[in-house]
mmCIF file of C-alpha atoms in Angstrom:
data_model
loop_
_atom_site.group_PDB
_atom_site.id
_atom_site.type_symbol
_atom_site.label_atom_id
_atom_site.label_comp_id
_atom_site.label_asym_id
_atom_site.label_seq_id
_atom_site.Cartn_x
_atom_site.Cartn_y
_atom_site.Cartn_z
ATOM 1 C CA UNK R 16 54.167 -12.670 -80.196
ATOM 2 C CA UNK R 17 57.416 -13.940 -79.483
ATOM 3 C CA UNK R 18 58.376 -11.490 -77.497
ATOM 4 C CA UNK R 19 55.156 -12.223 -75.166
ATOM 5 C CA UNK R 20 56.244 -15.966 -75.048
ATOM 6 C CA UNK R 21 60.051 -15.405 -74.093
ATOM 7 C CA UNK R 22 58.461 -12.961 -71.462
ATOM 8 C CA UNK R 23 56.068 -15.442 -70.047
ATOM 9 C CA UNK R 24 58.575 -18.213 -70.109
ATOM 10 C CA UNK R 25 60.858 -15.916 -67.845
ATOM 11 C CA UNK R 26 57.960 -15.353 -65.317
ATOM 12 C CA UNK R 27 56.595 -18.936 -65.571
ATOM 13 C CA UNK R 28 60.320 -20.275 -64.822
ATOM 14 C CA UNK R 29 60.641 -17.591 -61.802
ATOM 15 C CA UNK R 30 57.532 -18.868 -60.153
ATOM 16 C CA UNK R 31 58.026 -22.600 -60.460
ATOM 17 C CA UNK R 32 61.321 -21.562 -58.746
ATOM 18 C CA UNK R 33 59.502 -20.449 -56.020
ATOM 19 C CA UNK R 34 56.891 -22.499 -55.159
ATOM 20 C CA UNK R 35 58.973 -25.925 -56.361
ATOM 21 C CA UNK R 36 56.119 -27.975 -56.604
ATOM 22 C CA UNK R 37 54.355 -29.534 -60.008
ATOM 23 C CA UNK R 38 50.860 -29.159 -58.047
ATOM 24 C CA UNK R 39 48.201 -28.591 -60.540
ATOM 25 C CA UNK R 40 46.579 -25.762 -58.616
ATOM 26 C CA UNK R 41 50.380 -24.165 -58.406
ATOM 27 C CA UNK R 42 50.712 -24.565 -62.061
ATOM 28 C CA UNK R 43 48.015 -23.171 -63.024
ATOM 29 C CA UNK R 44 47.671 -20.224 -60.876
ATOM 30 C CA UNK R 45 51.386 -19.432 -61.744
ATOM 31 C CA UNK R 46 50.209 -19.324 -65.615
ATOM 32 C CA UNK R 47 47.392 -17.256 -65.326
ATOM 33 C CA UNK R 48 49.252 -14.606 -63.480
ATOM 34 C CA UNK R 49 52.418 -14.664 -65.260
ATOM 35 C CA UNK R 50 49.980 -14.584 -68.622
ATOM 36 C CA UNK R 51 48.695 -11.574 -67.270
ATOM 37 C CA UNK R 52 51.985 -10.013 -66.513
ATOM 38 C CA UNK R 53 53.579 -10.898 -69.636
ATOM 39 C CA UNK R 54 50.678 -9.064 -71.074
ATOM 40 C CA UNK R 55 51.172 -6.000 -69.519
ATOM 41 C CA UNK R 56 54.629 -5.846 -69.648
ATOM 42 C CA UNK R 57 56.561 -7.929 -72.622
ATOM 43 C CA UNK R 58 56.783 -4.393 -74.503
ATOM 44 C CA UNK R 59 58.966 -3.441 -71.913
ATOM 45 C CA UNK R 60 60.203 -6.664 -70.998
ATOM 46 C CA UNK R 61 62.641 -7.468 -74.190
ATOM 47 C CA UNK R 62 63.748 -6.342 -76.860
ATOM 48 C CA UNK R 63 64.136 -9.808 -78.579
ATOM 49 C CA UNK R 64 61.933 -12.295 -77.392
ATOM 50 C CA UNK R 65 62.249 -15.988 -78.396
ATOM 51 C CA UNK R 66 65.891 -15.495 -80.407
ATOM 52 C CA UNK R 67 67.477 -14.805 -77.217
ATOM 53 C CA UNK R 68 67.403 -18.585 -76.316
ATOM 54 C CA UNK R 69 69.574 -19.265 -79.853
ATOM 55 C CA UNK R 70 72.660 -21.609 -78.248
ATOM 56 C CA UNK R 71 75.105 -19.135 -79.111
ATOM 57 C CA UNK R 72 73.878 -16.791 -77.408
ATOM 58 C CA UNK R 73 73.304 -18.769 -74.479
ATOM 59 C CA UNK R 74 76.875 -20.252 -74.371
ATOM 60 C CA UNK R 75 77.617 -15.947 -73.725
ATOM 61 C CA UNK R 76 75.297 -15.769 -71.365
ATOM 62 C CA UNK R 77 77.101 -18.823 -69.715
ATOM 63 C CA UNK R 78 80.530 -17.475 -70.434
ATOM 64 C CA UNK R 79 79.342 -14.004 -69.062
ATOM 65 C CA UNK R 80 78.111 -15.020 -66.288
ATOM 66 C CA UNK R 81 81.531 -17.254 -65.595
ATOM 67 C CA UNK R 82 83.522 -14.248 -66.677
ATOM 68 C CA UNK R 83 81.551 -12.181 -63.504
ATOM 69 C CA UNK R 84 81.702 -14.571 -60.674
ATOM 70 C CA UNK R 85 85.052 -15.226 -61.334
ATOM 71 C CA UNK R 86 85.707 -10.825 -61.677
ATOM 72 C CA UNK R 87 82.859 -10.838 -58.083
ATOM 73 C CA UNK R 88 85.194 -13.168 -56.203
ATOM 74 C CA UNK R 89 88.167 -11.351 -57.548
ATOM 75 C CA UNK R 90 87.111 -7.968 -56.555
ATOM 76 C CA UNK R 91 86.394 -9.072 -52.943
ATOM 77 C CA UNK R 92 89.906 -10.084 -52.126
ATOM 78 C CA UNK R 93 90.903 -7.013 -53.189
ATOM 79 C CA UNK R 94 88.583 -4.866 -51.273
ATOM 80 C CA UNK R 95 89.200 -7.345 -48.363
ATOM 81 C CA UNK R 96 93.301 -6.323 -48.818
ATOM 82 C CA UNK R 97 92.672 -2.818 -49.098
ATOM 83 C CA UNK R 98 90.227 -2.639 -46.108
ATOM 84 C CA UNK R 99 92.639 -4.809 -43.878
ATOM 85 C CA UNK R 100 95.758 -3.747 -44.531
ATOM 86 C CA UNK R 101 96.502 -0.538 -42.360
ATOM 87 C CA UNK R 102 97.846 1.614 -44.477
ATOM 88 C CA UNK R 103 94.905 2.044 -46.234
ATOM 89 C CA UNK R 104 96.153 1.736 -50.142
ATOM 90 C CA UNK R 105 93.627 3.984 -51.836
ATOM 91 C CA UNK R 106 94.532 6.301 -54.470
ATOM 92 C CA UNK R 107 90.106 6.890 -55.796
ATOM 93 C CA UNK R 108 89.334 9.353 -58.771
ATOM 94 C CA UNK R 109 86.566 9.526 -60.920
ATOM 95 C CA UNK R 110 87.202 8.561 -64.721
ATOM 96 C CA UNK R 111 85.051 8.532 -68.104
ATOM 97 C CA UNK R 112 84.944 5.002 -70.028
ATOM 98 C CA UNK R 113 84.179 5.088 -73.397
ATOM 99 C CA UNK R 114 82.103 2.005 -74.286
ATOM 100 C CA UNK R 115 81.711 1.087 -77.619
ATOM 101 C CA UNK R 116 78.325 -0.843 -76.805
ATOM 102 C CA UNK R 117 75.244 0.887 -78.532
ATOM 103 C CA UNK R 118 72.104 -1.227 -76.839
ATOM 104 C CA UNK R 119 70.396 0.126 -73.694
ATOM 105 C CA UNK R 120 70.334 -3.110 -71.870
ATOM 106 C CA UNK R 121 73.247 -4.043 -72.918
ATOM 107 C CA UNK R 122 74.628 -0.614 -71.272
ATOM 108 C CA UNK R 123 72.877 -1.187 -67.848
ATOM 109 C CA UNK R 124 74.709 -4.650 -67.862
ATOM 110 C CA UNK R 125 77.991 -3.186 -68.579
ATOM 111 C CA UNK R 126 77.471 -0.641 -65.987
ATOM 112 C CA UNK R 127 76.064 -3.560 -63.325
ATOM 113 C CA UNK R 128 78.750 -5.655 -63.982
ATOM 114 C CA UNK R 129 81.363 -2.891 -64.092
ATOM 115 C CA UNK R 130 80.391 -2.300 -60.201
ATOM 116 C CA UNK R 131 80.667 -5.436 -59.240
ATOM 117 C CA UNK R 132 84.240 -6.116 -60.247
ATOM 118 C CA UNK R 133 87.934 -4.801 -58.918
ATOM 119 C CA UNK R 134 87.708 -1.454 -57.474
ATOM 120 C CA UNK R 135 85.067 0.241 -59.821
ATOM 121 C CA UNK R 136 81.987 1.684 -59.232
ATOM 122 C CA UNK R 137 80.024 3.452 -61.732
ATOM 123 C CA UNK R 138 78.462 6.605 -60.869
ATOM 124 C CA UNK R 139 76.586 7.683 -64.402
ATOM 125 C CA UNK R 140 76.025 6.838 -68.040
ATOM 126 C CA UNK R 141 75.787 9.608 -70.193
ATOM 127 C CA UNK R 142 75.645 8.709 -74.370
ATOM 128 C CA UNK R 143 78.360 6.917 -74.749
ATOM 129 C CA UNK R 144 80.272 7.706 -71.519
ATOM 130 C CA UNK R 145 80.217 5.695 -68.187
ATOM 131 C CA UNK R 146 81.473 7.798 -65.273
ATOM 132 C CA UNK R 147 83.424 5.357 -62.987
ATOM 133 C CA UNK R 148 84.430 5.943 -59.561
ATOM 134 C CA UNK R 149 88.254 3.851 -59.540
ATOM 135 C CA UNK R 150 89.327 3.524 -56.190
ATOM 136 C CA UNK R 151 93.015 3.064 -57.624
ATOM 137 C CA UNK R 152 93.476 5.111 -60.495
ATOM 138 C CA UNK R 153 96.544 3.511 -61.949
ATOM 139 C CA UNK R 154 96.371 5.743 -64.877
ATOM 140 C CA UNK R 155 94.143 8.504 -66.915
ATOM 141 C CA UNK R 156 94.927 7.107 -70.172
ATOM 142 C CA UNK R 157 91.700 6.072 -72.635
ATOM 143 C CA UNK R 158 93.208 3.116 -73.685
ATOM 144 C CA UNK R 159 94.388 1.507 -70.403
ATOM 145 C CA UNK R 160 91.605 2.443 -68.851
ATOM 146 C CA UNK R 161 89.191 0.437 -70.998
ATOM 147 C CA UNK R 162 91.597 -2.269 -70.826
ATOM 148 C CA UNK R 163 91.670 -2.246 -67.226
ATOM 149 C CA UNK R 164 87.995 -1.733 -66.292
ATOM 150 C CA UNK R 165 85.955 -3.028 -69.364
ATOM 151 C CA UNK R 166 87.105 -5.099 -71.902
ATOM 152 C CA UNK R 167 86.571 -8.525 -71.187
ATOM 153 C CA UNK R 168 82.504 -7.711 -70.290
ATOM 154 C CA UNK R 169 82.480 -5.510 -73.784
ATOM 155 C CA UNK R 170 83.116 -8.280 -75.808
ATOM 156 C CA UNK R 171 80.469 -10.739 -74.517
ATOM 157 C CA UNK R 172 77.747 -8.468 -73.886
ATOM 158 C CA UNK R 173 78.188 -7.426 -78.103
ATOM 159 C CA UNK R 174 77.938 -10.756 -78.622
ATOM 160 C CA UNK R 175 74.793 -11.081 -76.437
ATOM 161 C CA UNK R 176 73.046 -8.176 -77.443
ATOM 162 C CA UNK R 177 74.012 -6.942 -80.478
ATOM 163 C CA UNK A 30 76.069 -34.634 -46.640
ATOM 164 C CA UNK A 31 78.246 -33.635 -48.339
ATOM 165 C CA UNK A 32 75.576 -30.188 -49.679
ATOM 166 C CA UNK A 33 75.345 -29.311 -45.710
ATOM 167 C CA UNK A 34 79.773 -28.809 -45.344
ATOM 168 C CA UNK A 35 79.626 -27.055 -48.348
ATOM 169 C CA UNK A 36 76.459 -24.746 -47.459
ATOM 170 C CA UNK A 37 78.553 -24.326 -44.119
ATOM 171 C CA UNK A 38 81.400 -23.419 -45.887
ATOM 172 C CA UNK A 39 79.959 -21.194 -47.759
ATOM 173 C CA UNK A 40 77.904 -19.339 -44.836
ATOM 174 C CA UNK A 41 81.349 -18.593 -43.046
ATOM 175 C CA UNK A 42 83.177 -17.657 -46.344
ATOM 176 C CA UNK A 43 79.785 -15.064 -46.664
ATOM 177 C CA UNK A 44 79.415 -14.324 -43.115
ATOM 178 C CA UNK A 45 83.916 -13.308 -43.375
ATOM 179 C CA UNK A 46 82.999 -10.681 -46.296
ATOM 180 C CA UNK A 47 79.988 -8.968 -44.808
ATOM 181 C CA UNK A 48 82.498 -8.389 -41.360
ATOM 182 C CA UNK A 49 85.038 -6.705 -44.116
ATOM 183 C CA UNK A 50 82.331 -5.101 -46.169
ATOM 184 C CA UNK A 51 81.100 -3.270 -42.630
ATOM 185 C CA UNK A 52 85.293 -2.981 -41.065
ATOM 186 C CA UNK A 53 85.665 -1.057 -44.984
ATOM 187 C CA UNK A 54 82.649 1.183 -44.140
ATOM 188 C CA UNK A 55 84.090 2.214 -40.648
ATOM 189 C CA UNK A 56 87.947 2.675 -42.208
ATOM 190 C CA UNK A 57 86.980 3.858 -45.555
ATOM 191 C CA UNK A 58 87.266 8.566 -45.866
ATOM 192 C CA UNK A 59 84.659 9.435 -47.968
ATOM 193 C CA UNK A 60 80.680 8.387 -49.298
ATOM 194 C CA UNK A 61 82.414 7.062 -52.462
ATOM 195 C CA UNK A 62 85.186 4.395 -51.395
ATOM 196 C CA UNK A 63 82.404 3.462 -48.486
ATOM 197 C CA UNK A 64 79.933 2.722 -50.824
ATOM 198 C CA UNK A 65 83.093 0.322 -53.134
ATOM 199 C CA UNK A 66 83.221 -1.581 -49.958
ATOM 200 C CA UNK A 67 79.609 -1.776 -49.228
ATOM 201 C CA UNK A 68 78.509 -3.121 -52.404
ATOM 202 C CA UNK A 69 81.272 -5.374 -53.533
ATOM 203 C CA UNK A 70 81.607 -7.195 -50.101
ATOM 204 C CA UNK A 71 78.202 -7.127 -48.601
ATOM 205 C CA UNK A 72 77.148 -9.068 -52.522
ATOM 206 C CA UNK A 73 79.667 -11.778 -52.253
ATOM 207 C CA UNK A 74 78.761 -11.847 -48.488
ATOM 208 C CA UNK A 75 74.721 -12.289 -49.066
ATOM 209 C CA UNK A 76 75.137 -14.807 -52.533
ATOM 210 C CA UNK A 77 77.669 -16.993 -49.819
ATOM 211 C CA UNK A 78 75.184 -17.251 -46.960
ATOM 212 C CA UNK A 79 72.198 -17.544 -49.078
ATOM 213 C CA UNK A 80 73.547 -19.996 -51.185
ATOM 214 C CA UNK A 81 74.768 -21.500 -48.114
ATOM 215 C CA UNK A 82 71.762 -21.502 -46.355
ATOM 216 C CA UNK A 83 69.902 -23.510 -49.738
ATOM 217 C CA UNK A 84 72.399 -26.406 -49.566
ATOM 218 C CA UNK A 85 72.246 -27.103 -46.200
ATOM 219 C CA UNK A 86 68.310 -26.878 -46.894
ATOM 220 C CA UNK A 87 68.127 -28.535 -50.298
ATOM 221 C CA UNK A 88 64.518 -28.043 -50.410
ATOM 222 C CA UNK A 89 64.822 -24.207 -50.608
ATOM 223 C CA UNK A 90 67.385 -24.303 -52.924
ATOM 224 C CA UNK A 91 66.172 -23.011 -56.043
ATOM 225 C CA UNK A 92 64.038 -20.199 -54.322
ATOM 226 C CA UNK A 93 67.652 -19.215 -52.756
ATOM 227 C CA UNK A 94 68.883 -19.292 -56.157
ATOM 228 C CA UNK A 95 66.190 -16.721 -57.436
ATOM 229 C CA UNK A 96 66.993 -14.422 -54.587
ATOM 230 C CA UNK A 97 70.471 -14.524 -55.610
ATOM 231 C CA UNK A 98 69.619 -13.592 -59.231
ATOM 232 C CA UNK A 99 67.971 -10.641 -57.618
ATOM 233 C CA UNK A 100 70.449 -9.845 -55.318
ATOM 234 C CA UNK A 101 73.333 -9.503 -58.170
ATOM 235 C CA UNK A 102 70.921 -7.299 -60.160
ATOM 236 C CA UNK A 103 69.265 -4.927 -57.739
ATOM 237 C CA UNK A 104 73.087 -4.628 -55.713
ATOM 238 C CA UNK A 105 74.766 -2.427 -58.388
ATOM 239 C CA UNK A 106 72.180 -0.448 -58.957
ATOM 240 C CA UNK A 107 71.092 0.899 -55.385
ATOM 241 C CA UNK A 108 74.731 1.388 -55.225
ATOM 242 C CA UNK A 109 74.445 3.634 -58.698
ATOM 243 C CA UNK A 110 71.349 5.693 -57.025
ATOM 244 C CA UNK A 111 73.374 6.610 -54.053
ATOM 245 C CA UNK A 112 76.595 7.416 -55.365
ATOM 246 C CA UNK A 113 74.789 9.846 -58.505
ATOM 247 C CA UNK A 114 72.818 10.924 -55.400
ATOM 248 C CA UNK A 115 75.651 12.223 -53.387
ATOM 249 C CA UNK A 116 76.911 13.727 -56.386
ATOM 250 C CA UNK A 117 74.331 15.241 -57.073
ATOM 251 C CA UNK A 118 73.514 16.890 -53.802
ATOM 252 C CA UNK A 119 77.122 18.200 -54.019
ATOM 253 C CA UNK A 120 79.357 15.696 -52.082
ATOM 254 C CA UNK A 121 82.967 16.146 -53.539
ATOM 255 C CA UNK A 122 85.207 12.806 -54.265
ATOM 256 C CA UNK A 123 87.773 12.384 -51.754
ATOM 257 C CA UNK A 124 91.193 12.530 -53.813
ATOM 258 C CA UNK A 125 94.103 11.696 -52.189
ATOM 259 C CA UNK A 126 96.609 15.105 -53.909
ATOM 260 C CA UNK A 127 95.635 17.902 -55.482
ATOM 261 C CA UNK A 128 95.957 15.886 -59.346
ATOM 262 C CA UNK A 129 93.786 13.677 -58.429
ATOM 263 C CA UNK A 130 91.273 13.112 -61.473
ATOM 264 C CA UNK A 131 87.384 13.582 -61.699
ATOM 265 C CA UNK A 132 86.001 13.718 -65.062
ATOM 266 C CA UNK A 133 82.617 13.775 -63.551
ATOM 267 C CA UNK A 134 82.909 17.349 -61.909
ATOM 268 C CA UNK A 135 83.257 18.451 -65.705
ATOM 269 C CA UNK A 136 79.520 17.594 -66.835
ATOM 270 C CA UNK A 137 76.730 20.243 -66.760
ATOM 271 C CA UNK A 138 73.930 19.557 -64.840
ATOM 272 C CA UNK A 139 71.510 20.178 -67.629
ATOM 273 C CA UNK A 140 73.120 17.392 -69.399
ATOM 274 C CA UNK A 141 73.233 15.120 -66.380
ATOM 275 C CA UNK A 142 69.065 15.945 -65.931
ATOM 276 C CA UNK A 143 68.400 14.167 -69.871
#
């Protein structure tokens, strides 16, 4: 039950987003269909339902998301410098990543999130194992390279989902 | 106002990263790195304008916002699809020397097919 509330909330919330208007027809058109969405879906919606709106968890989801536009914006300037710069500073290999995350979703977030920051792209997720594709492979060490790539996203997304 | 200079600010910044996102797909030697630039740029480019575009329009702002949501999800993982793709369909990394690492040459394809 909860976790058909937390899934209707999500799709209620999406739709006044994109109709902004508190029109009663709007309204409740928008919660029929997202009741019969949530319906259909919520088992493969979430895994938690209403407990994912506990303020710890979303002061992580805050921090997370801080944590990634901050890693986004990061990332750009240094594709921008490597694009621009004529020597062409590339050095790419692909690497394995051992995450110590054991959640599915939390796993496609590590991997979406892993993409989106400095010079990683990530190419599979087998188990345990994210393949990465490091366009500057400073070094094949374990260690440094889950320093490097991972750390800082590993720690909220436990947080988050586990 | 003061929403439009930002929006406009932002539009340019955007409008700057999708040029470099496109220059790295021109300079860039194999599907791999093209794909780093592709993705990383072209998201920060289309969040900026976007987000851009709903502050100069305030009244579209929080559909612009959703968009964006959708955007910074969907991004990565088209990006995923075509690099396992390529893989997949046999395209080798390019590696600068002859040490250059790929762990992902290593795994069976029976194991990759779970």
């Amino acid at each position: 039950m909860s976790r058909f509330l937390f899934t209707f909330l999500i799709l209620f919330v999406a739709w006044l987003g994109f109709t902004t208007s508190l029109h009663p027809q709007e309204l409740i058109t928008g919660a029929v269909v997202s009741l019969i969405i949530a319906f259909v879906a919520f088992k493969t919606f979430t895994d938690f339902g209403l407990s994912f709106f506990h303020p710890q968890k979303i002061f992580n989801i805050i921090k997370f998301i801080a944590v990634f536009l901050v890693a986004l914006i990061k990332s750009n300037f240094d594709v921008a410098r490597r694009v621009v710069l004529p020597s062409l500073p590339i050095n790419p290999g692909i690497v394995t990543y051992k995450t110590e995350l054991k959640s599915d979703t939390a796993k496609v977030f590590l991997a979406n999130a892993i993409t989106l920051t400095p010079g990683t792209l990530s190419i599979d997720v087998i188990g345990d194992e994210l393949f990465i594709h490091w366009i500057d492979v400073i070094s094949t060490d374990p260690e440094v390279i889950f320093n490097e790539i991972g750390a800082d996203f590993e720690k909220i997304l436990k947080e988050i989902f586990e | 106002m003061i929403l439009t200079y930002i929006g406009i600010f932002l539009v340019s910044v955007g409008v700057l990263f999708l040029f470099l996102g496109a220059l790295g797909i021109v300079r860039m030697p194999d599907v791999y790195t093209r794909l780093q630039a592709g993705t990383k740029a072209t998201t920060l480019g289309a969040l900026g304008t976007i987000i851009g575009v709903g502050l100069i329009q305030p009244e579209w702002f929080w559909k612009t916002l959703i968009i964006a949501i959708f955007i910074a999800i969907s991004n990565p993982i088209s990006s995923h699809a075509l690099a396992r793709g390529s893989y997949k369909s046999g395209i080798k990394p390019f590696l600068k020397d002859d040490d250059g690492i790929d762990t992902y040459a290593d795994v069976e394809d029976e194991e990759v097919d779970r």
